[in-house]
Tab-separated table of C-alpha atoms in Angstrom:
chain	number	residue	atom	x	y	z
A	1	MET	CA	15.969	21.679	40.277
A	2	ASN	CA	12.874	21.440	38.140
A	3	PRO	CA	9.694	22.977	39.593
A	4	GLU	CA	6.718	20.916	40.577
A	5	PRO	CA	4.286	20.616	37.631
A	6	ASP	CA	1.491	22.444	39.434
A	7	GLU	CA	3.520	25.425	40.635
A	8	THR	CA	2.787	28.902	39.311
A	9	ARG	CA	6.059	30.329	38.037
A	10	THR	CA	6.852	34.013	37.831
A	11	ALA	CA	9.896	36.011	36.700
A	12	ASN	CA	11.170	40.060	36.003
A	13	ARG	CA	4.085	30.298	29.532
A	14	SER	CA	-2.010	9.686	20.936
A	15	GLN	CA	-1.844	8.001	19.504
A	16	PRO	CA	-3.538	8.522	16.136
A	17	GLY	CA	-6.818	6.730	16.112
A	18	GLY	CA	-10.547	6.490	15.579
A	19	LEU	CA	-12.661	9.574	16.156
A	20	PRO	CA	-11.483	13.117	16.726
A	21	ALA	CA	-12.482	15.444	19.480
A	22	ILE	CA	-13.407	18.922	18.408
A	23	GLU	CA	-11.230	22.008	18.506
A	24	GLU	CA	-11.394	23.781	21.816
A	25	HIS	CA	-11.557	27.562	21.650
A	26	ASP	CA	-11.752	30.626	23.858
A	27	LEU	CA	-14.283	33.393	23.286
A	28	PRO	CA	-14.575	37.090	24.201
A	29	PRO	CA	-17.099	37.856	26.975
A	30	GLY	CA	-20.766	37.898	26.017
A	31	ARG	CA	-20.613	35.334	23.207
A	32	HIS	CA	-22.145	31.887	23.152
A	33	GLN	CA	-20.303	29.219	25.107
A	34	PHE	CA	-20.416	26.799	22.225
A	35	HIS	CA	-18.677	29.271	19.955
A	36	LYS	CA	-16.246	29.949	22.781
A	37	GLU	CA	-14.937	26.416	22.459
A	38	ARG	CA	-14.505	26.788	18.726
A	39	LEU	CA	-12.590	30.042	18.933
A	40	MET	CA	-10.057	28.755	21.443
A	41	SER	CA	-7.909	27.139	18.773
A	42	GLN	CA	-7.944	30.357	16.732
A	43	ILE	CA	-6.577	32.204	19.745
A	44	HIS	CA	-3.960	29.456	19.960
A	45	ASP	CA	-3.030	30.053	16.315
A	46	ASP	CA	-2.885	33.807	16.787
A	47	ARG	CA	-0.565	33.489	19.773
A	48	ARG	CA	1.821	31.260	17.913
A	49	THR	CA	1.844	33.342	14.738
A	50	ALA	CA	1.911	36.858	16.156
A	51	ALA	CA	4.861	37.618	18.425
A	52	ALA	CA	3.651	41.171	18.950
A	53	ALA	CA	0.635	42.005	21.103
A	54	ARG	CA	0.580	38.522	22.627
A	55	THR	CA	-2.485	37.559	24.661
A	56	PRO	CA	-1.949	35.001	27.442
A	57	ARG	CA	-2.996	31.616	26.165
A	58	ASN	CA	-5.360	29.532	28.175
A	59	PRO	CA	-3.488	26.592	29.681
A	60	LEU	CA	-4.770	23.331	28.212
A	61	LEU	CA	-3.296	20.820	30.618
A	62	ARG	CA	-5.059	17.654	31.573
A	63	LYS	CA	-3.967	15.392	34.368
A	64	ALA	CA	-2.462	12.145	33.201
A	65	ILE	CA	-4.089	8.795	33.712
A	66	LEU	CA	-0.888	6.787	33.876
A	67	LEU	CA	-0.984	3.032	34.228
A	68	PRO	CA	1.766	0.467	33.699
A	69	ALA	CA	2.396	0.428	29.957
A	70	VAL	CA	1.391	-3.138	29.083
A	71	THR	CA	-1.611	-3.575	31.360
A	72	ALA	CA	-2.828	-0.055	30.704
A	73	LEU	CA	-3.060	-0.529	26.956
A	74	ALA	CA	-4.716	-3.922	27.235
A	75	GLY	CA	-7.334	-2.655	29.651
A	76	ALA	CA	-7.850	0.578	27.763
A	77	LEU	CA	-8.619	-1.071	24.448
A	78	ALA	CA	-11.141	-3.309	26.149
A	79	VAL	CA	-13.286	-0.296	27.010
A	80	GLY	CA	-12.511	1.848	23.969
A	81	VAL	CA	-9.791	4.025	25.479
A	82	LEU	CA	-6.305	4.980	24.424
A	83	VAL	CA	-4.085	5.945	27.356
A	84	LEU	CA	-0.718	7.377	26.372
A	85	THR	CA	1.803	5.942	28.809
A	86	PRO	CA	5.336	7.313	29.126
A	87	GLY	CA	7.656	6.413	26.272
A	88	GLY	CA	11.378	6.072	26.890
A	89	ALA	CA	13.057	7.470	29.967
A	90	GLN	CA	11.228	10.222	31.821
A	91	ASP	CA	14.302	12.382	32.117
A	92	THR	CA	13.084	15.672	33.562
A	93	ASP	CA	16.337	17.477	32.729
A	94	ASP	CA	14.760	18.537	29.437
A	95	ARG	CA	11.409	19.466	30.960
A	96	ALA	CA	10.555	23.144	31.091
A	97	THR	CA	12.038	24.677	34.236
A	98	GLY	CA	11.148	27.798	36.196
A	99	PRO	CA	10.589	30.386	37.387
A	100	ALA	CA	9.339	30.981	33.830
A	101	LEU	CA	9.068	27.879	31.659
A	102	THR	CA	12.375	27.401	29.860
A	103	THR	CA	14.178	24.501	28.228
A	104	SER	CA	17.220	23.655	26.174
A	105	ILE	CA	16.842	24.254	22.435
A	106	GLY	CA	17.317	21.079	20.434
A	107	ALA	CA	19.285	21.118	17.195
A	108	ALA	CA	17.227	21.146	13.993
A	109	ASP	CA	17.941	18.718	11.155
A	110	ALA	CA	16.168	19.483	7.882
A	111	ALA	CA	17.492	16.375	6.151
A	112	GLY	CA	16.086	14.035	8.797
A	113	ALA	CA	12.475	15.251	8.682
A	114	PRO	CA	11.196	13.351	5.596
A	115	ARG	CA	12.463	9.978	6.830
A	116	LEU	CA	11.127	10.553	10.342
A	117	LEU	CA	7.700	11.592	9.045
A	118	ASP	CA	7.640	8.543	6.787
A	119	ARG	CA	8.217	6.272	9.803
A	120	ILE	CA	5.619	8.160	11.849
A	121	SER	CA	3.118	7.856	8.995
A	122	LEU	CA	3.672	4.110	8.695
A	123	ALA	CA	3.194	3.690	12.454
A	124	ALA	CA	0.008	5.775	12.373
A	125	ALA	CA	-1.454	3.832	9.466
A	126	GLY	CA	-0.888	0.539	11.271
A	127	ALA	CA	-2.232	1.603	14.647
A	128	GLU	CA	-5.039	-0.428	16.171
A	129	VAL	CA	-7.664	1.850	17.640
A	130	PRO	CA	-10.984	1.382	19.416
A	131	LYS	CA	-14.215	2.100	17.567
A	132	GLY	CA	-17.033	4.108	19.049
A	133	ARG	CA	-20.687	3.114	19.163
A	134	ALA	CA	-23.676	5.192	18.158
A	135	GLY	CA	-24.522	7.744	20.830
A	136	GLN	CA	-21.082	7.813	22.393
A	137	TYR	CA	-18.934	10.890	22.973
A	138	ILE	CA	-15.259	11.499	22.283
A	139	TYR	CA	-13.413	12.238	25.507
A	140	ILE	CA	-10.011	13.920	25.425
A	141	GLU	CA	-7.928	14.676	28.487
A	142	THR	CA	-4.750	16.710	28.177
A	143	ARG	CA	-2.082	18.404	30.256
A	144	ALA	CA	-0.758	21.839	29.320
A	145	ALA	CA	0.770	25.103	30.506
A	146	ASN	CA	1.794	28.384	28.947
A	147	THR	CA	4.023	31.413	29.402
A	148	HIS	CA	2.977	34.999	28.807
A	149	VAL	CA	3.835	38.577	29.666
A	150	LYS	CA	1.805	39.978	32.571
A	151	THR	CA	1.598	43.694	33.267
A	152	VAL	CA	0.559	45.023	36.693
A	153	ASP	CA	0.718	48.712	37.610
A	154	GLY	CA	2.740	49.416	34.506
A	155	ARG	CA	5.378	46.779	35.273
A	156	SER	CA	5.700	43.737	33.014
A	157	SER	CA	7.041	40.321	33.936
A	158	LEU	CA	7.130	36.867	32.430
A	159	VAL	CA	4.629	34.463	33.998
A	160	SER	CA	4.187	30.734	33.516
A	161	ASP	CA	0.779	29.401	34.466
A	162	PRO	CA	0.702	26.008	36.197
A	163	LEU	CA	0.011	22.748	34.448
A	164	HIS	CA	-3.643	21.915	34.647
A	165	THR	CA	-6.150	19.314	33.526
A	166	ARG	CA	-8.567	19.957	30.679
A	167	GLN	CA	-11.431	17.537	29.963
A	168	SER	CA	-13.532	17.705	26.831
A	169	TRP	CA	-16.547	15.653	25.708
A	170	ARG	CA	-17.881	16.061	22.160
A	171	SER	CA	-20.511	14.267	20.112
A	172	PRO	CA	-19.324	12.982	16.728
A	173	ASP	CA	-21.400	15.607	14.896
A	174	GLY	CA	-19.859	18.346	17.050
A	175	LEU	CA	-23.206	19.755	18.145
A	176	LYS	CA	-23.162	18.531	21.744
A	177	GLY	CA	-20.409	18.645	24.301
A	178	TRP	CA	-19.063	19.662	27.673
A	179	LEU	CA	-15.854	21.296	28.878
A	180	ILE	CA	-14.191	21.297	32.293
A	181	GLU	CA	-11.060	23.421	32.576
A	182	PRO	CA	-9.750	25.168	35.695
A	183	GLY	CA	-9.569	28.901	35.185
A	184	ASN	CA	-11.994	28.891	32.268
A	185	THR	CA	-15.005	27.045	33.682
A	186	GLY	CA	-16.438	26.353	37.088
A	187	PRO	CA	-15.853	22.983	38.779
A	188	GLU	CA	-18.865	21.504	36.964
A	189	GLY	CA	-17.828	22.870	33.567
A	190	ILE	CA	-19.904	24.429	30.777
A	191	THR	CA	-22.081	23.101	27.975
A	192	LEU	CA	-20.827	23.325	24.406
A	193	GLU	CA	-24.238	22.730	22.891
A	194	GLY	CA	-26.095	25.390	20.961
A	195	ARG	CA	-26.045	27.675	17.968
A	196	ASP	CA	-23.454	30.279	17.088
A	197	GLU	CA	-23.801	34.006	17.789
A	198	LYS	CA	-25.883	34.415	14.617
A	199	GLY	CA	-28.302	31.737	15.707
A	200	ASP	CA	-27.092	29.287	13.070
A	201	VAL	CA	-26.090	25.658	13.490
A	202	PRO	CA	-22.262	25.737	13.456
A	203	THR	CA	-20.672	24.375	10.307
A	204	PRO	CA	-17.579	22.227	10.934
A	205	HIS	CA	-14.360	23.251	9.181
A	206	LEU	CA	-10.618	22.681	9.429
A	207	GLY	CA	-10.348	25.033	12.403
A	208	ALA	CA	-13.254	23.394	14.253
A	209	PRO	CA	-13.748	19.877	12.917
A	210	SER	CA	-16.283	17.260	13.911
A	211	HIS	CA	-15.953	13.510	13.426
A	212	ASP	CA	-18.334	13.651	10.507
A	213	TYR	CA	-16.311	16.465	8.947
A	214	LEU	CA	-12.983	14.657	9.334
A	215	ALA	CA	-14.496	11.666	7.576
A	216	THR	CA	-14.881	13.862	4.469
A	217	LEU	CA	-11.220	14.954	4.295
A	218	PRO	CA	-9.095	13.447	1.523
A	219	THR	CA	-6.515	10.896	2.596
A	220	ASP	CA	-4.283	11.501	-0.407
A	221	PRO	CA	-1.471	13.679	1.027
A	222	ASP	CA	-1.268	15.981	-2.008
A	223	ALA	CA	-5.012	16.556	-2.148
A	224	LEU	CA	-5.138	17.048	1.619
A	225	LEU	CA	-2.362	19.633	1.583
A	226	ARG	CA	-3.997	21.508	-1.301
A	227	LYS	CA	-7.223	21.701	0.693
A	228	ILE	CA	-5.386	22.956	3.781
A	229	TYR	CA	-3.582	25.646	1.775
A	230	LYS	CA	-6.828	26.742	0.123
A	231	GLU	CA	-8.958	26.887	3.257
A	232	THR	CA	-6.333	28.653	5.400
A	233	GLU	CA	-5.279	31.186	2.784
A	234	GLY	CA	-4.497	34.572	4.347
A	235	GLN	CA	-4.298	33.191	7.889
A	236	GLY	CA	-1.278	33.247	10.174
A	237	ASN	CA	2.286	34.168	9.227
A	238	GLY	CA	2.434	32.704	5.744
A	239	ARG	CA	0.831	29.742	4.010
A	240	ASP	CA	3.442	27.161	5.000
A	241	GLN	CA	3.471	28.095	8.673
A	242	GLN	CA	-0.318	28.137	8.804
A	243	ALA	CA	-0.533	24.746	7.099
A	244	PHE	CA	1.850	23.296	9.683
A	245	THR	CA	-0.174	24.876	12.488
A	246	THR	CA	-3.457	23.521	11.100
A	247	ILE	CA	-2.118	19.980	10.818
A	248	GLY	CA	-0.722	20.186	14.355
A	249	ASP	CA	-4.086	21.264	15.723
A	250	LEU	CA	-5.829	18.370	13.987
A	251	LEU	CA	-3.305	15.949	15.477
A	252	GLY	CA	-3.373	17.337	19.005
A	253	GLU	CA	-6.917	18.581	19.495
A	254	SER	CA	-8.916	15.922	17.664
A	255	TRP	CA	-8.720	12.173	17.063
A	256	PRO	CA	-8.038	11.388	13.397
A	257	THR	CA	-8.462	7.897	12.020
A	258	PRO	CA	-5.229	6.010	11.300
A	259	LYS	CA	-5.616	6.594	7.566
A	260	LEU	CA	-6.172	10.325	7.972
A	261	ALA	CA	-3.378	10.660	10.533
A	262	ALA	CA	-0.970	8.968	8.129
A	263	ALA	CA	-2.029	11.370	5.376
A	264	LEU	CA	-1.533	14.373	7.656
A	265	TYR	CA	2.040	13.307	8.421
A	266	ARG	CA	2.821	12.754	4.740
A	267	ALA	CA	1.293	16.131	3.924
A	268	ALA	CA	3.456	17.766	6.600
A	269	ALA	CA	6.556	16.258	4.975
A	270	LYS	CA	5.769	18.300	1.860
A	271	ILE	CA	5.716	21.654	3.699
A	272	PRO	CA	8.952	23.643	3.218
A	273	GLY	CA	10.932	24.338	6.371
A	274	VAL	CA	9.878	21.285	8.361
A	275	VAL	CA	12.765	19.832	10.396
A	276	LYS	CA	13.589	17.022	12.795
A	277	VAL	CA	14.566	17.763	16.399
A	278	ASP	CA	16.299	14.849	18.083
A	279	GLU	CA	15.110	15.574	21.608
A	280	ALA	CA	12.044	17.267	23.069
A	281	THR	CA	9.928	16.759	26.201
A	282	ASP	CA	6.174	17.170	26.464
A	283	ALA	CA	4.169	18.699	29.306
A	284	ALA	CA	3.945	15.341	31.087
A	285	GLY	CA	7.730	14.927	31.107
A	286	ARG	CA	7.774	12.288	28.354
A	287	LYS	CA	10.898	12.565	26.249
A	288	GLY	CA	10.722	11.945	22.526
A	289	VAL	CA	11.741	13.030	19.054
A	290	ALA	CA	10.083	15.990	17.360
A	291	VAL	CA	8.961	17.268	13.980
A	292	ALA	CA	9.107	21.055	14.001
A	293	ARG	CA	8.893	24.261	12.013
A	294	LEU	CA	10.236	27.734	12.811
A	295	ASP	CA	7.919	30.712	12.429
A	296	GLU	CA	10.415	33.239	11.111
A	297	HIS	CA	8.103	36.148	11.958
A	298	SER	CA	7.868	35.380	15.674
A	299	GLY	CA	11.042	33.347	16.205
A	300	GLU	CA	8.941	30.568	17.769
A	301	ARG	CA	9.419	26.922	16.815
A	302	THR	CA	6.453	24.605	17.134
A	303	GLU	CA	7.442	21.001	17.883
A	304	TRP	CA	5.238	17.919	17.532
A	305	ILE	CA	6.602	15.347	19.975
A	306	PHE	CA	6.524	11.589	19.318
A	307	ASP	CA	7.559	8.529	21.270
A	308	GLY	CA	11.017	7.577	20.039
A	309	ARG	CA	10.167	3.855	19.817
A	310	THR	CA	6.501	3.618	18.811
A	311	PHE	CA	6.247	7.021	17.066
A	312	ALA	CA	2.931	7.654	18.834
A	313	PHE	CA	1.962	11.330	19.028
A	314	LEU	CA	2.573	12.564	22.589
A	315	GLY	CA	1.996	16.297	22.432
A	316	GLU	CA	3.251	19.629	21.230
A	317	ARG	CA	5.236	22.571	22.503
A	318	THR	CA	6.206	25.994	21.177
A	319	VAL	CA	9.662	27.321	22.074
A	320	GLN	CA	11.178	30.738	21.412
A	321	VAL	CA	14.376	29.942	19.508
A	322	GLN	CA	15.257	33.182	17.700
A	323	GLY	CA	15.140	36.780	18.909
A	324	ASP	CA	13.098	38.128	21.792
A	325	GLY	CA	9.316	37.890	21.760
A	326	GLY	CA	6.430	39.304	23.735
A	327	GLU	CA	5.914	42.778	25.098
A	328	GLY	CA	9.239	44.402	25.884
A	329	GLY	CA	11.126	41.431	24.444
A	330	LEU	CA	10.749	39.515	27.719
A	331	ILE	CA	10.333	36.150	26.005
A	332	LYS	CA	13.938	35.073	25.448
A	333	PRO	CA	15.251	32.106	23.434
A	334	GLY	CA	14.649	28.904	25.379
A	335	THR	CA	11.305	30.090	26.779
A	336	VAL	CA	8.530	27.521	26.440
A	337	VAL	CA	5.609	29.596	25.205
A	338	TYR	CA	3.194	26.679	25.260
A	339	THR	CA	3.363	22.988	26.132
A	340	HIS	CA	0.635	20.399	25.688
A	341	ALA	CA	0.461	16.647	26.288
A	342	VAL	CA	-2.338	14.326	25.185
A	343	MET	CA	-2.991	11.848	27.976
A	344	VAL	CA	-6.283	10.074	27.188
A	345	ARG	CA	-8.532	9.755	24.155
A	346	ALA	CA	-11.584	7.554	24.600
A	347	PHE	CA	-15.152	6.819	23.621
A	348	VAL	CA	-17.548	7.186	26.542
A	349	ASP	CA	-21.261	6.722	26.959
A	350	GLY	CA	-22.144	10.238	28.046
A	351	ILE	CA	-21.067	13.712	29.109
A	352	LYS	CA	-18.978	13.759	32.306
A	353	VAL	CA	-18.366	10.022	31.983
A	354	VAL	CA	-14.657	9.376	32.537
A	355	PRO	CA	-12.981	6.178	31.345
């Protein structure tokens, strides 16, 4: 039997549209809270690209706002909200199961990736999305969980943290915001406004984009991929893996315009090693088809999950598929290292305003 989504498990881890939310990062103690948000995605990258010396990733799960598919979308667009309702059958047999998060490993098809990404790109380019007004914030609500090695009194075990809700509000320029996330903030959350640890106004970049920054990115796939390769040079486990990771973060942790989202998918199709996975399930239990790439250094495969009918982006998960990872090799093939589902992206009139 599958565990309840909010259980802690222990053993011997949108649609494309208008404006993006900003990368959400974790920060070492003593640094500014604003910079904390920015560094969270870098920790995410490090965990996925370094199998050794793994640090437990902060769960990024946000509770779903699930409404009946037809009425939900109609009502959502009226107020500038995109609610991702379940696509296809919610068959929980493929959902990560406990006591540590595990799942079946889907077969990879290299030949099917270009055609799938072409269809996803066409769907993204034609998506109708709400437009924000001046002074509004980008609200993103997600659901996520992770698995990591925990050591107590010299004894290590594999632990899966429970699914949890993460709520983020960011201004389009990225300079104002708020974060509420169980385990990382108090019930009221923390401000994301302020300068970095040097006292400077933060400069948006690929790892921590703002809406204004995303508007400057090229929408020609070749030019976009060249920029990603150039600006991420030396990061991660190789240029191709890091490029795939960067595109995935832009898709899952921000809100690209349809034109930019389409370009990101076409750019991903040009990265060597990208494959199609016929079946994958996100953190909310929504089954779909995936575009994936194996990190040969860590043995982890990162999968972007899409609705099988509409090709809307649902979420992402990272699965150990080759070798044993983590301290002591406790992370076996089939372990879900990280799972993340985008539930709501919306424009709202202020911080802590929920659609």
